[in-house]
Tab-separated table of C-alpha atoms in Angstrom:
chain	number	residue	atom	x	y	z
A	239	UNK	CA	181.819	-16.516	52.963
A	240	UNK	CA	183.034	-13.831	55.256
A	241	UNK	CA	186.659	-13.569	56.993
A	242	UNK	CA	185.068	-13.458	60.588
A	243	UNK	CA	186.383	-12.320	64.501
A	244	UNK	CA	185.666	-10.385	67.098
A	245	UNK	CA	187.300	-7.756	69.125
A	246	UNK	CA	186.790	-6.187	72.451
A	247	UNK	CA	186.105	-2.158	72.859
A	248	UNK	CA	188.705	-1.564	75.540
A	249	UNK	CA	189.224	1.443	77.644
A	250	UNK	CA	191.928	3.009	76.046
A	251	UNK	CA	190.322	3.250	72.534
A	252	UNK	CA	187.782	4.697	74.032
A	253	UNK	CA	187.428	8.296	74.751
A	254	UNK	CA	186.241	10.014	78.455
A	255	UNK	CA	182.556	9.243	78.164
A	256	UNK	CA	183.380	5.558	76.933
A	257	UNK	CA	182.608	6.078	73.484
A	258	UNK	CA	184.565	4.564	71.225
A	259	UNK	CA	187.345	6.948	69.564
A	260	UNK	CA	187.125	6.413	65.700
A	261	UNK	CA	191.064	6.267	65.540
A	262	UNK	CA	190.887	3.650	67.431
A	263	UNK	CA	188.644	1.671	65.139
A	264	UNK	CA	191.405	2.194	62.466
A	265	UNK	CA	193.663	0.334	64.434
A	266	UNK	CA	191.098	-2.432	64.738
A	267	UNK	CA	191.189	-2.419	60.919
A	268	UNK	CA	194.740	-3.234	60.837
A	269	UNK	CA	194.617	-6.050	63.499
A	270	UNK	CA	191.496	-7.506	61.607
A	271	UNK	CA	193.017	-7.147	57.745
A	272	UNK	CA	196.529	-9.119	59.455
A	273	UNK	CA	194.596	-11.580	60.650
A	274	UNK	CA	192.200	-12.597	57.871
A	275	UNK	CA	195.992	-13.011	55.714
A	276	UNK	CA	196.878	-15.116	59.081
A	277	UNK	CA	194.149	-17.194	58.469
A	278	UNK	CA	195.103	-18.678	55.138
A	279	UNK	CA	199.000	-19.181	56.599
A	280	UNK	CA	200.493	-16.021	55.560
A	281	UNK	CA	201.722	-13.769	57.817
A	282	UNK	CA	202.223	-9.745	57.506
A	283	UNK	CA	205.885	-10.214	58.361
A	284	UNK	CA	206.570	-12.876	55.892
A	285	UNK	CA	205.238	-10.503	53.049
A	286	UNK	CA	206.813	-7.639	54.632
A	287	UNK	CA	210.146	-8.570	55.622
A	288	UNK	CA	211.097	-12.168	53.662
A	289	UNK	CA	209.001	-11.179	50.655
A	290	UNK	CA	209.710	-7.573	50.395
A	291	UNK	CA	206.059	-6.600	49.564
A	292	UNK	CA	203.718	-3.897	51.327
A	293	UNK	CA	200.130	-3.313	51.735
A	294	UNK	CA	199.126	0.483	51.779
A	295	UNK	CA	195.579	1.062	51.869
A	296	UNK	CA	194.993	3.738	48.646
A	297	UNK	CA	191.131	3.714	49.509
A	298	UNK	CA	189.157	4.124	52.314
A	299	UNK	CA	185.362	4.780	52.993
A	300	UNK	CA	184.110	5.136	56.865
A	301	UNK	CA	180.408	5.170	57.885
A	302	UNK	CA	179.626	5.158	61.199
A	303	UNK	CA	175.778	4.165	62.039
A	304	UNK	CA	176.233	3.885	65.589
A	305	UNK	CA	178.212	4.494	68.702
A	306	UNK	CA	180.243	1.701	70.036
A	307	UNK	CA	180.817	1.758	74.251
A	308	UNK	CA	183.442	0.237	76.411
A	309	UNK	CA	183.086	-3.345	77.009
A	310	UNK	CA	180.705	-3.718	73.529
A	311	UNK	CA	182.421	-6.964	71.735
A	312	UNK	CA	182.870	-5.984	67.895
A	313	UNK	CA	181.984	-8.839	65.225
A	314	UNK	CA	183.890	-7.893	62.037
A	315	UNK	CA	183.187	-9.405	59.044
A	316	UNK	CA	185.202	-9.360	55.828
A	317	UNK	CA	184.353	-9.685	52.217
A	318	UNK	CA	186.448	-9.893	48.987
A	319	UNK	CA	184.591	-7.983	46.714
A	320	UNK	CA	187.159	-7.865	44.213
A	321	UNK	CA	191.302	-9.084	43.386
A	322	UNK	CA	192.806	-7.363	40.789
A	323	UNK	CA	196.384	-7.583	39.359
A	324	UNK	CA	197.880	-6.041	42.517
A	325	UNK	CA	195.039	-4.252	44.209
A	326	UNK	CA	192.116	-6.081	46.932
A	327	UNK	CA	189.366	-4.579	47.339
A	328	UNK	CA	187.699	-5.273	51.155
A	329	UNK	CA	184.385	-4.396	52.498
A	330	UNK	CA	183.813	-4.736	56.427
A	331	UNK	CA	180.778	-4.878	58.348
A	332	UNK	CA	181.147	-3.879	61.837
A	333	UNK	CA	177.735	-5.002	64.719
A	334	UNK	CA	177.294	-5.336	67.894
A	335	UNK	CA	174.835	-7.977	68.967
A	336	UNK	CA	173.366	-7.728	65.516
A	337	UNK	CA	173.567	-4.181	65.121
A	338	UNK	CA	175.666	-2.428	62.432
A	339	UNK	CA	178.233	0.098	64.227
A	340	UNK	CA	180.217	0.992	60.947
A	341	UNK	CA	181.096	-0.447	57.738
A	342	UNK	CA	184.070	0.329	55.472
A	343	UNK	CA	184.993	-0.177	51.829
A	344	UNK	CA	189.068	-0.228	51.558
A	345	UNK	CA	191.516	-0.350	48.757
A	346	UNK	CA	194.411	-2.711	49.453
A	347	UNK	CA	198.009	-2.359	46.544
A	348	UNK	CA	199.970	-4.921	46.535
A	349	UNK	CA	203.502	-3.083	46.738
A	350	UNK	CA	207.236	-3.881	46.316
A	351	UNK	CA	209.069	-2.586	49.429
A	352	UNK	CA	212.167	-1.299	47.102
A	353	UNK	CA	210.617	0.016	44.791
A	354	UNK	CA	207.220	1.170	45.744
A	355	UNK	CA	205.553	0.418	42.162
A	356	UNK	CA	202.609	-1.981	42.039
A	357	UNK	CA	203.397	-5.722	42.338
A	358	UNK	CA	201.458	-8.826	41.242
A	359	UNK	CA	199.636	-11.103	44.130
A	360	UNK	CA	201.683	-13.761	44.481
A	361	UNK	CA	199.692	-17.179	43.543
A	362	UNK	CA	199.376	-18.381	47.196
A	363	UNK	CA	198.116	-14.807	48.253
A	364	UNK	CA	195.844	-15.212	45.959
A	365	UNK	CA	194.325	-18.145	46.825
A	366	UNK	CA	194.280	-17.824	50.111
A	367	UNK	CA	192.161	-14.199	49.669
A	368	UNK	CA	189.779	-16.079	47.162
A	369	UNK	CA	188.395	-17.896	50.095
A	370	UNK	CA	186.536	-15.217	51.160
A	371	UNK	CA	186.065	-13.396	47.987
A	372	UNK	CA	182.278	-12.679	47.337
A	373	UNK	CA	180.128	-14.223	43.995
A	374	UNK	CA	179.852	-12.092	41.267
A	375	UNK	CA	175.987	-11.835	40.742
A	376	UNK	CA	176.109	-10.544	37.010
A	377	UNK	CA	172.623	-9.677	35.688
C-alpha cells in the first residue's frame, strides 16, 4: 500500500498565469519523501543530524501529463518499488481529482554524512520503508 497525502498548489509555486512552476513541484517532493520517513517515527533530522546519515537523490525521472493550477489540491502517492543495501527506489503518482498531473521514479542512497560513501539502511529504516514497499509479481 501507498505512502499517501495531499498538498495544496499555492500561489507562490505557481508562476504568473497560475500554472504550477515545475521547481516548485520538486520542493513538494522533498516535503512528501520527509514525511512518508515521518510516518513510520523517523524523522529527517534524526538521520541527519543524531545519525549522521544523508539522503541524496542519484536518480530522478519527471513526466508531466498535465498542468496543475493554483488552488488544485495534489494527492501524492508513494510506492517502494525496491530497498537495496543502501539505495530506495520511490515511484510517485501525482492527480488531481483522479487525474494524473505527473509521476516520478527517484533513486534514494543511503549516505554517511562524514564520509559520503554508501551506508547500510539501518534495521528500523528498513522496516519502517517496507510498509509501503510494493509486491514483487515475478512471472
Amino acid at each position: 500500500m501507498p505512502f499517501t497525502i495531499s498538498k495544496p498548489m499555492r500561489f507562490g509555486d505557481c508562476d504568473l498565469t497560475g500554472i504550477a512552476y515545475h521547481p516548485a513541484y520538486l520542493s513538494m517532493l522533498v516535503d512528501v519523501n520527509e514525511a512518508m520517513f515521518a510516518s513510520f517515527g523517523i524523522t529527517w533530522k534524526e538521520i541527519m543530524f543524531e545519525r549522521k546519515l544523508g539522503l541524496p537523490t542519484v536518480t530522478l525521472n519527471l513526466e508531466f501529463k498535465k498542468p496543475a493550477v493554483y488552488g488544485d489540491v495534489l494527492d501524492f502517492a508513494v510506492t517502494v518499488r525496491a530497498i537495496g543495501r543502501a539505495s530506495l527506489d520511490l515511484e510517485t503518482v501525482v492527480t488531481v481529482d483522479g487525474d494524473i498531473i505527473w509521476t516520478v521514479r527517484q533513486r534514494i542512497v543511503m549516505t554517511s554524512t562524514i564520509d559520503h560513501k554508501s551506508h547500510p539502511w539501518p534495521d528500523d529504516i528498513r522496516a519502517g520503508l517496507t510498509r509501503y514497499l510494493e509486491p514483487r509479481h515475478d512471472a
